[in-house]
mmCIF file of C-alpha atoms and ligand atoms in Angstrom:
data_model
loop_
_atom_site.group_PDB
_atom_site.id
_atom_site.type_symbol
_atom_site.label_atom_id
_atom_site.label_comp_id
_atom_site.label_asym_id
_atom_site.label_seq_id
_atom_site.Cartn_x
_atom_site.Cartn_y
_atom_site.Cartn_z
ATOM 1 C CA PRO A 1 97.900 120.288 84.360
ATOM 2 C CA THR A 2 97.388 121.975 87.894
ATOM 3 C CA VAL A 3 95.234 120.908 90.391
ATOM 4 C CA LEU A 4 93.525 122.501 93.116
ATOM 5 C CA GLY A 5 92.556 120.073 96.273
ATOM 6 C CA ILE A 6 90.169 120.703 99.204
ATOM 7 C CA GLU A 7 89.476 118.123 102.095
ATOM 8 C CA GLY A 8 87.011 118.590 104.671
ATOM 9 C CA THR A 9 85.577 115.054 105.789
ATOM 10 C CA ALA A 10 86.661 115.500 109.242
ATOM 11 C CA TRP A 11 89.101 117.289 111.432
ATOM 12 C CA ALA A 12 91.137 118.442 109.062
ATOM 13 C CA ALA A 13 90.668 121.784 107.313
ATOM 14 C CA SER A 14 93.441 121.182 104.014
ATOM 15 C CA ALA A 15 93.877 122.649 100.288
ATOM 16 C CA ALA A 16 96.547 121.187 98.000
ATOM 17 C CA LEU A 17 98.251 122.282 94.310
ATOM 18 C CA TYR A 18 99.300 119.919 92.265
ATOM 19 C CA ASP A 19 101.325 119.661 89.328
ATOM 20 C CA THR A 20 100.911 116.775 87.106
ATOM 21 C CA GLU A 21 103.980 118.239 85.183
ATOM 22 C CA THR A 22 106.623 118.168 88.279
ATOM 23 C CA ASP A 23 104.371 116.003 90.308
ATOM 24 C CA ASP A 24 104.854 118.388 93.141
ATOM 25 C CA VAL A 25 102.388 118.538 95.160
ATOM 26 C CA SER A 26 102.230 121.163 98.184
ATOM 27 C CA ILE A 27 99.890 121.035 101.203
ATOM 28 C CA SER A 28 98.209 123.653 103.264
ATOM 29 C CA SER A 29 96.449 122.175 106.429
ATOM 30 C CA ASP A 30 94.868 123.415 109.664
ATOM 31 C CA ALA A 31 93.768 120.260 111.783
ATOM 32 C CA TYR A 32 91.276 120.478 114.485
ATOM 33 C CA GLN A 33 92.712 119.885 118.192
ATOM 34 C CA PRO A 34 89.770 119.337 120.729
ATOM 35 C CA ASP A 35 90.431 120.771 123.916
ATOM 36 C CA SER A 36 89.238 117.722 125.820
ATOM 37 C CA GLY A 37 87.797 114.626 124.767
ATOM 38 C CA GLY A 38 87.371 113.594 121.128
ATOM 39 C CA LEU A 39 86.240 114.793 118.044
ATOM 40 C CA HIS A 40 82.697 116.901 118.829
ATOM 41 C CA PRO A 41 81.287 116.747 114.837
ATOM 42 C CA ARG A 42 80.110 120.516 115.675
ATOM 43 C CA GLU A 43 82.950 121.800 116.682
ATOM 44 C CA ALA A 44 84.743 119.755 113.667
ATOM 45 C CA ALA A 45 82.518 121.915 111.613
ATOM 46 C CA GLU A 46 83.120 125.098 113.052
ATOM 47 C CA HIS A 47 86.565 124.398 112.698
ATOM 48 C CA MET A 48 86.334 124.031 108.918
ATOM 49 C CA ARG A 49 84.166 126.799 108.509
ATOM 50 C CA GLU A 50 86.626 128.849 109.896
ATOM 51 C CA ALA A 51 89.769 127.292 108.471
ATOM 52 C CA ILE A 52 89.075 126.180 104.957
ATOM 53 C CA PRO A 53 89.047 130.077 103.757
ATOM 54 C CA ALA A 54 92.827 130.613 105.024
ATOM 55 C CA VAL A 55 94.239 126.995 103.656
ATOM 56 C CA VAL A 56 92.295 128.039 100.312
ATOM 57 C CA GLU A 57 93.889 131.221 100.299
ATOM 58 C CA GLU A 58 97.663 130.531 100.959
ATOM 59 C CA ILE A 59 97.413 127.703 98.480
ATOM 60 C CA LEU A 60 95.859 130.417 95.880
ATOM 61 C CA ASP A 61 98.457 132.369 96.207
ATOM 62 C CA GLU A 62 101.172 130.011 95.186
ATOM 63 C CA ALA A 63 98.965 129.164 92.163
ATOM 64 C CA ASP A 64 100.086 130.633 88.656
ATOM 65 C CA SER A 65 96.818 128.939 87.321
ATOM 66 C CA ILE A 66 94.783 125.878 88.092
ATOM 67 C CA ASP A 67 93.037 124.071 85.861
ATOM 68 C CA ALA A 68 90.453 121.984 88.127
ATOM 69 C CA VAL A 69 89.206 121.963 91.752
ATOM 70 C CA ALA A 70 88.685 118.806 93.217
ATOM 71 C CA PHE A 71 87.567 117.608 97.016
ATOM 72 C CA SER A 72 86.363 114.647 98.993
ATOM 73 C CA ARG A 73 82.564 114.082 98.576
ATOM 74 C CA GLY A 74 82.956 111.615 101.302
ATOM 75 C CA PRO A 75 82.653 109.643 103.696
ATOM 76 C CA GLY A 76 83.360 111.774 106.719
ATOM 77 C CA LEU A 77 81.010 114.351 108.708
ATOM 78 C CA GLY A 78 78.096 115.206 106.620
ATOM 79 C CA PRO A 79 78.196 119.123 107.912
ATOM 80 C CA CYS A 80 81.953 119.051 107.439
ATOM 81 C CA LEU A 81 81.788 117.712 104.039
ATOM 82 C CA ARG A 82 79.130 120.022 102.924
ATOM 83 C CA ILE A 83 81.220 123.160 103.634
ATOM 84 C CA ALA A 84 84.226 122.385 102.227
ATOM 85 C CA GLY A 85 82.405 120.891 99.007
ATOM 86 C CA THR A 86 80.831 124.785 99.332
ATOM 87 C CA ALA A 87 83.959 125.897 99.341
ATOM 88 C CA ALA A 88 84.886 123.423 95.956
ATOM 89 C CA ARG A 89 82.057 124.815 94.242
ATOM 90 C CA ALA A 90 82.561 127.757 94.957
ATOM 91 C CA LEU A 91 85.612 127.840 93.521
ATOM 92 C CA ALA A 92 85.198 125.755 90.609
ATOM 93 C CA LEU A 93 82.440 128.090 89.466
ATOM 94 C CA SER A 94 84.422 131.383 90.101
ATOM 95 C CA LEU A 95 87.795 129.775 88.171
ATOM 96 C CA ASP A 96 85.880 128.566 85.681
ATOM 97 C CA VAL A 97 87.430 125.277 85.928
ATOM 98 C CA PRO A 98 86.025 121.603 85.602
ATOM 99 C CA LEU A 99 85.332 120.214 89.382
ATOM 100 C CA VAL A 100 85.961 116.803 90.112
ATOM 101 C CA GLY A 101 84.486 114.604 93.485
ATOM 102 C CA VAL A 102 86.951 112.016 95.366
ATOM 103 C CA ASN A 103 86.110 109.353 97.293
ATOM 104 C CA HIS A 104 88.371 110.274 100.283
ATOM 105 C CA MET A 105 88.850 106.391 101.073
ATOM 106 C CA LEU A 106 89.935 106.049 97.032
ATOM 107 C CA ALA A 107 92.144 108.895 97.216
ATOM 108 C CA HIS A 108 93.884 107.028 100.590
ATOM 109 C CA ALA A 109 95.251 104.327 98.619
ATOM 110 C CA GLU A 110 95.627 105.533 95.540
ATOM 111 C CA ILE A 111 98.277 108.114 97.019
ATOM 112 C CA GLY A 112 100.606 105.191 97.807
ATOM 113 C CA ARG A 113 100.299 103.775 94.320
ATOM 114 C CA HIS A 114 101.314 107.177 92.845
ATOM 115 C CA ARG A 115 104.403 107.975 94.919
ATOM 116 C CA SER A 116 105.384 103.787 94.689
ATOM 117 C CA GLY A 117 105.093 103.620 91.189
ATOM 118 C CA PHE A 118 102.930 99.828 92.269
ATOM 119 C CA ASP A 119 100.735 98.666 89.576
ATOM 120 C CA THR A 120 98.189 96.826 90.900
ATOM 121 C CA PRO A 121 98.615 96.698 94.755
ATOM 122 C CA VAL A 122 96.554 95.306 97.903
ATOM 123 C CA CYS A 123 95.818 98.902 99.898
ATOM 124 C CA LEU A 124 95.281 98.468 103.212
ATOM 125 C CA ASN A 125 93.792 102.140 104.612
ATOM 126 C CA ALA A 126 94.652 102.120 108.494
ATOM 127 C CA SER A 127 92.598 105.544 109.338
ATOM 128 C CA GLY A 128 90.654 107.123 112.079
ATOM 129 C CA ALA A 129 87.272 106.327 110.929
ATOM 130 C CA ASN A 130 88.384 103.765 108.634
ATOM 131 C CA ALA A 131 90.087 100.361 108.488
ATOM 132 C CA HIS A 132 89.955 97.925 105.285
ATOM 133 C CA VAL A 133 91.384 96.002 103.050
ATOM 134 C CA LEU A 134 91.193 97.074 98.644
ATOM 135 C CA ALA A 135 91.915 95.689 95.836
ATOM 136 C CA PHE A 136 91.439 96.320 92.202
ATOM 137 C CA ARG A 137 89.044 93.959 90.234
ATOM 138 C CA ASN A 138 87.002 94.595 86.464
ATOM 139 C CA GLY A 139 87.073 97.888 86.701
ATOM 140 C CA ARG A 140 86.442 98.718 90.612
ATOM 141 C CA TYR A 141 88.249 98.818 94.287
ATOM 142 C CA ARG A 142 86.542 95.570 96.120
ATOM 143 C CA VAL A 143 86.668 95.549 99.810
ATOM 144 C CA LEU A 144 88.302 92.627 100.622
ATOM 145 C CA GLY A 145 87.857 92.503 104.301
ATOM 146 C CA GLU A 146 86.962 95.798 106.786
ATOM 147 C CA THR A 147 85.821 96.551 110.003
ATOM 148 C CA MET A 148 82.668 95.634 111.499
ATOM 149 C CA ASP A 149 82.631 98.154 114.536
ATOM 150 C CA THR A 150 84.824 101.318 114.871
ATOM 151 C CA GLY A 151 87.573 102.692 112.375
ATOM 152 C CA ILE A 152 90.992 101.812 114.282
ATOM 153 C CA GLY A 153 92.322 105.010 114.246
ATOM 154 C CA ASN A 154 88.527 106.270 116.672
ATOM 155 C CA ALA A 155 89.096 102.843 118.414
ATOM 156 C CA LEU A 156 92.551 103.518 119.359
ATOM 157 C CA ASP A 157 91.439 107.370 120.478
ATOM 158 C CA LYS A 158 88.495 105.796 122.685
ATOM 159 C CA PHE A 159 90.752 104.159 124.853
ATOM 160 C CA THR A 160 92.645 107.004 124.989
ATOM 161 C CA ARG A 161 89.877 109.240 126.035
ATOM 162 C CA HIS A 162 89.112 106.926 128.355
ATOM 163 C CA VAL A 163 92.355 107.463 130.205
ATOM 164 C CA ASP A 164 92.139 111.156 129.654
ATOM 165 C CA TRP A 165 94.671 111.602 127.338
ATOM 166 C CA SER A 166 94.178 114.233 124.818
ATOM 167 C CA HIS A 167 93.234 113.568 121.322
ATOM 168 C CA PRO A 168 94.546 112.475 119.072
ATOM 169 C CA GLY A 169 95.662 108.964 120.923
ATOM 170 C CA GLY A 170 97.663 106.842 118.426
ATOM 171 C CA PRO A 171 100.968 108.457 118.782
ATOM 172 C CA LYS A 172 100.310 108.289 122.438
ATOM 173 C CA ILE A 173 99.621 104.869 122.387
ATOM 174 C CA GLU A 174 102.766 104.510 120.090
ATOM 175 C CA ARG A 175 104.989 106.125 122.601
ATOM 176 C CA ALA A 176 103.506 104.378 125.645
ATOM 177 C CA ALA A 177 104.128 101.003 124.072
ATOM 178 C CA ARG A 178 107.142 100.990 124.111
ATOM 179 C CA ASP A 179 107.798 100.266 127.510
ATOM 180 C CA GLY A 180 105.098 98.002 127.693
ATOM 181 C CA GLU A 181 104.849 93.858 127.890
ATOM 182 C CA TYR A 182 102.206 91.517 126.314
ATOM 183 C CA ALA A 183 99.152 91.524 128.406
ATOM 184 C CA GLU A 184 96.388 89.336 127.005
ATOM 185 C CA LEU A 185 93.930 91.026 125.173
ATOM 186 C CA PRO A 186 90.879 89.214 122.732
ATOM 187 C CA TYR A 187 92.040 88.862 119.123
ATOM 188 C CA VAL A 188 88.770 89.465 116.743
ATOM 189 C CA VAL A 189 89.445 88.794 113.095
ATOM 190 C CA THR A 190 86.217 87.018 111.591
ATOM 191 C CA GLY A 191 86.770 85.744 108.008
ATOM 192 C CA MET A 192 88.396 89.082 106.265
ATOM 193 C CA ASP A 193 86.674 91.489 108.746
ATOM 194 C CA PHE A 194 88.146 92.787 112.409
ATOM 195 C CA SER A 195 86.048 94.211 114.798
ATOM 196 C CA PHE A 196 87.627 96.630 117.742
ATOM 197 C CA SER A 197 84.929 97.587 120.159
ATOM 198 C CA GLY A 198 85.577 94.568 122.526
ATOM 199 C CA ILE A 199 89.115 94.791 122.329
ATOM 200 C CA MET A 200 89.007 98.045 123.394
ATOM 201 C CA SER A 201 86.305 97.469 125.688
ATOM 202 C CA ALA A 202 89.150 94.644 127.474
ATOM 203 C CA ALA A 203 91.910 97.474 127.405
ATOM 204 C CA LYS A 204 89.746 99.569 129.007
ATOM 205 C CA GLU A 205 88.761 96.786 131.990
ATOM 206 C CA ALA A 206 92.599 95.789 132.166
ATOM 207 C CA VAL A 207 93.450 99.565 133.066
ATOM 208 C CA ASP A 208 90.781 99.996 135.273
ATOM 209 C CA GLY A 209 91.779 96.424 136.668
ATOM 210 C CA GLY A 210 95.506 97.460 137.627
ATOM 211 C CA THR A 211 97.272 96.463 134.266
ATOM 212 C CA ARG A 212 99.961 98.996 133.659
ATOM 213 C CA ILE A 213 99.071 100.564 131.359
ATOM 214 C CA GLU A 214 102.077 101.212 129.160
ATOM 215 C CA ASP A 215 101.547 96.894 128.978
ATOM 216 C CA VAL A 216 97.723 97.376 127.857
ATOM 217 C CA CYS A 217 99.100 99.528 124.751
ATOM 218 C CA TYR A 218 101.900 97.391 123.950
ATOM 219 C CA SER A 219 99.529 94.657 123.941
ATOM 220 C CA LEU A 220 96.416 97.210 122.071
ATOM 221 C CA GLN A 221 99.235 97.840 118.910
ATOM 222 C CA GLU A 222 100.324 94.363 119.169
ATOM 223 C CA THR A 223 96.754 92.757 118.529
ATOM 224 C CA THR A 224 95.662 95.157 116.830
ATOM 225 C CA PHE A 225 98.138 95.448 114.049
ATOM 226 C CA ALA A 226 97.869 91.426 114.101
ATOM 227 C CA MET A 227 94.863 91.582 112.814
ATOM 228 C CA LEU A 228 95.417 94.179 109.997
ATOM 229 C CA ALA A 229 98.586 92.270 108.858
ATOM 230 C CA GLU A 230 96.742 89.009 108.855
ATOM 231 C CA VAL A 231 94.210 90.388 106.829
ATOM 232 C CA ALA A 232 96.356 92.048 104.195
ATOM 233 C CA GLU A 233 98.579 88.592 104.047
ATOM 234 C CA ARG A 234 95.239 87.051 103.223
ATOM 235 C CA ALA A 235 94.183 89.503 100.759
ATOM 236 C CA LEU A 236 98.043 89.496 99.096
ATOM 237 C CA SER A 237 97.719 85.570 98.596
ATOM 238 C CA LEU A 238 93.606 85.652 97.343
ATOM 239 C CA THR A 239 94.952 88.300 94.751
ATOM 240 C CA SER A 240 98.078 86.940 94.040
ATOM 241 C CA SER A 241 99.503 90.817 94.346
ATOM 242 C CA THR A 242 103.193 91.144 95.246
ATOM 243 C CA GLU A 243 102.746 94.872 96.443
ATOM 244 C CA LEU A 244 101.361 96.169 99.343
ATOM 245 C CA VAL A 245 100.435 100.047 100.362
ATOM 246 C CA LEU A 246 99.657 101.223 103.254
ATOM 247 C CA GLY A 247 97.156 104.510 103.766
ATOM 248 C CA GLY A 248 95.237 106.744 106.671
ATOM 249 C CA GLY A 249 96.747 108.388 109.461
ATOM 250 C CA VAL A 250 97.462 104.640 111.726
ATOM 251 C CA GLY A 251 99.618 103.971 108.716
ATOM 252 C CA GLN A 252 102.225 106.530 110.665
ATOM 253 C CA ASN A 253 102.863 104.084 113.448
ATOM 254 C CA GLN A 254 105.941 102.709 113.401
ATOM 255 C CA ARG A 255 105.379 99.466 114.931
ATOM 256 C CA LEU A 256 102.203 98.896 112.477
ATOM 257 C CA ARG A 257 104.927 99.939 109.450
ATOM 258 C CA ALA A 258 107.418 97.622 110.890
ATOM 259 C CA MET A 259 105.082 94.581 111.291
ATOM 260 C CA LEU A 260 103.564 94.985 107.451
ATOM 261 C CA GLY A 261 107.294 95.145 106.204
ATOM 262 C CA GLU A 262 108.173 91.855 108.199
ATOM 263 C CA MET A 263 105.010 90.023 106.564
ATOM 264 C CA CYS A 264 105.816 91.612 103.276
ATOM 265 C CA GLU A 265 109.424 90.400 103.345
ATOM 266 C CA ALA A 266 108.408 87.068 104.294
ATOM 267 C CA ARG A 267 105.920 86.612 101.671
ATOM 268 C CA GLY A 268 108.301 88.427 98.989
ATOM 269 C CA VAL A 269 105.982 91.405 98.639
ATOM 270 C CA ASP A 270 107.064 94.891 98.012
ATOM 271 C CA PHE A 271 105.558 97.105 100.606
ATOM 272 C CA PHE A 272 105.247 100.915 100.207
ATOM 273 C CA ALA A 273 104.196 103.654 103.010
ATOM 274 C CA PRO A 274 103.646 106.638 101.899
ATOM 275 C CA GLU A 275 105.403 109.817 104.072
ATOM 276 C CA ALA A 276 103.473 111.047 106.869
ATOM 277 C CA ARG A 277 102.000 114.421 105.103
ATOM 278 C CA PHE A 278 100.195 111.815 102.512
ATOM 279 C CA LEU A 279 99.251 109.745 105.269
ATOM 280 C CA ARG A 280 97.086 111.460 107.939
ATOM 281 C CA ASP A 281 94.027 113.453 106.084
ATOM 282 C CA ASN A 282 95.134 115.836 103.629
ATOM 283 C CA ALA A 283 93.912 117.555 99.918
ATOM 284 C CA GLY A 284 97.295 116.619 98.643
ATOM 285 C CA MET A 285 95.990 113.118 97.929
ATOM 286 C CA ILE A 286 92.731 114.484 96.438
ATOM 287 C CA ALA A 287 94.488 116.447 94.267
ATOM 288 C CA VAL A 288 96.590 113.550 92.731
ATOM 289 C CA LEU A 289 93.088 111.083 92.370
ATOM 290 C CA GLY A 290 91.547 114.363 91.154
ATOM 291 C CA ALA A 291 94.232 115.072 88.728
ATOM 292 C CA LYS A 292 93.640 111.359 87.635
ATOM 293 C CA MET A 293 90.176 111.501 87.557
ATOM 294 C CA LEU A 294 90.389 114.917 84.991
ATOM 295 C CA ALA A 295 92.302 113.456 82.597
ATOM 296 C CA ALA A 296 90.090 110.479 82.347
ATOM 297 C CA GLY A 297 87.554 113.394 81.619
ATOM 298 C CA ASP A 298 85.603 112.056 85.292
ATOM 299 C CA THR A 299 84.784 115.207 86.128
ATOM 300 C CA ILE A 300 81.314 115.918 88.062
ATOM 301 C CA ALA A 301 78.549 118.127 86.900
ATOM 302 C CA ILE A 302 77.686 121.332 90.105
ATOM 303 C CA ALA A 303 74.116 119.631 90.065
ATOM 304 C CA ASP A 304 75.335 116.605 90.587
ATOM 305 C CA SER A 305 78.042 117.190 93.720
ATOM 306 C CA ARG A 306 76.362 116.490 96.865
ATOM 307 C CA VAL A 307 78.300 115.417 99.168
ATOM 308 C CA ASP A 308 77.871 111.456 100.465
ATOM 309 C CA SER A 309 78.416 110.801 104.098
ATOM 310 C CA GLY A 310 78.853 107.286 103.514
ATOM 311 C CA PHE A 311 80.507 107.166 100.363
ATOM 312 C CA ARG A 312 81.905 103.619 100.048
ATOM 313 C CA PRO A 313 85.314 103.184 97.708
ATOM 314 C CA ASP A 314 83.352 100.449 95.979
ATOM 315 C CA GLN A 315 80.789 102.775 94.655
ATOM 316 C CA VAL A 316 83.180 104.393 92.497
ATOM 317 C CA PRO A 317 83.810 103.353 88.935
ATOM 318 C CA VAL A 318 87.094 103.573 88.444
ATOM 319 C CA THR A 319 87.778 105.538 85.204
ATOM 320 C CA TRP A 320 91.734 106.478 85.969
ATOM 321 C CA ARG A 321 93.590 103.360 85.621
ATOM 322 C CA GLU A 322 94.251 100.633 83.026
ATOM 323 C CA GLU A 323 92.548 97.335 83.112
ATOM 324 C CA THR A 324 95.330 95.000 84.436
ATOM 325 C CA GLY A 325 94.664 91.718 85.246
ATOM 326 C CA VAL A 326 94.069 91.837 89.784
HETATM 327 P P1 LIG B 401 89.014 108.887 108.210
HETATM 328 O O1 LIG B 401 90.391 109.077 106.722
HETATM 329 O O2 LIG B 401 88.719 107.953 107.732
HETATM 330 O O3 LIG B 401 88.151 110.190 107.520
HETATM 331 P P2 LIG B 401 89.984 110.599 109.841
HETATM 332 O O4 LIG B 401 89.909 111.477 109.610
HETATM 333 O O5 LIG B 401 89.690 110.265 111.568
HETATM 334 O O6 LIG B 401 90.182 109.252 109.338
HETATM 335 P P3 LIG B 401 92.822 110.163 109.537
HETATM 336 O O7 LIG B 401 93.996 111.192 109.302
HETATM 337 O O8 LIG B 401 93.617 109.028 108.298
HETATM 338 O O9 LIG B 401 92.021 110.389 109.842
HETATM 339 O O10 LIG B 401 93.906 108.939 110.705
HETATM 340 C C1 LIG B 401 93.467 109.978 112.578
HETATM 341 C C2 LIG B 401 93.791 109.230 113.607
HETATM 342 O O11 LIG B 401 95.415 108.492 113.061
HETATM 343 C C3 LIG B 401 93.602 109.262 114.637
HETATM 344 O O12 LIG B 401 93.060 108.551 115.023
HETATM 345 C C4 LIG B 401 94.977 109.420 115.197
HETATM 346 O O13 LIG B 401 94.908 109.076 116.539
HETATM 347 C C5 LIG B 401 95.868 108.217 114.547
HETATM 348 N N1 LIG B 401 97.041 108.104 114.579
HETATM 349 C C6 LIG B 401 97.769 109.223 114.193
HETATM 350 N N2 LIG B 401 99.302 108.859 114.621
HETATM 351 C C7 LIG B 401 99.363 107.619 115.002
HETATM 352 C C8 LIG B 401 100.148 106.731 115.382
HETATM 353 N N3 LIG B 401 101.957 107.191 115.697
HETATM 354 N N4 LIG B 401 99.716 105.538 115.818
HETATM 355 C C9 LIG B 401 98.575 105.596 116.097
HETATM 356 N N5 LIG B 401 97.802 106.308 115.468
HETATM 357 C C10 LIG B 401 97.978 107.134 115.219
#
């Protein structure tokens, strides 16, 4: 089957085509880039409204036939989700094919499992609006650890906004950190959960107080990524899993990948990070998980398909994979 995926949780208006026979994924995306400051929800929704038709049209041009439409039901910004959801419903109705409602965070996790061929990995999602560690047990992905305040990417972006760097801030922090040395910042892991807001306040105070910005960027990466690696490592230990996959836009960061790679190597664990186009928000991951759900008969009636901005990954009964131990 061929599945059309639609992604529109926040800044990326994206459509994709996934062919289960060839395993080919083709993605067309149009990212909202704020002129100044961070992501404004109203402007993101306006961008979504303008960009969705064009990315869908581009992908439809490539398709011979479409067997289902999959879309992200959440979590995300309500106004963006509603626009992408409306497009998905209209397409499913006009093509007369089933509709599949995908949890965006599970798509971030599953794309790594799909591309790696791993069986029961622990999944670290390091995205803009989220940061959490998932593991599969008894038919669901359980959230073993998560942020108690902002997502990791949004936290990094808040810092760069403070120093007047344009959005997105993550790649700029990565560049500046190359010339940095360690400056002290708080490290906040409580149980299996992390908190980033105090670290960001301390980072802002440090630059305001005259600490070199390169040093603050270096320490921001070392501190927050060590926190992610610590919780991921504990999740590996708790589940006895020997596989770790990375997901989310912050997963493009080379330093984070290196730290996780080192930790996994030391534990004898296989580590996989998907290529960049599958890490940042993209409809490819929605189409791939959508195809698995379709194969399991896990489709959704139009009447039940309203979006859910607070949709948690552990709310989803996992229909598409065999129960395997961990
Ligand atoms: P979510 O998936 O939780 O809805 P999101 O929609 O904001 O999040 P993603 O595409 O997963 O989006 O991630 C975007 C984030 O990734 C931004 O905060 C951006 O700063 C960050 N990012 C991108 N590249 C890098 C990098 N090289 N290093 C660190 N962070 C990065």
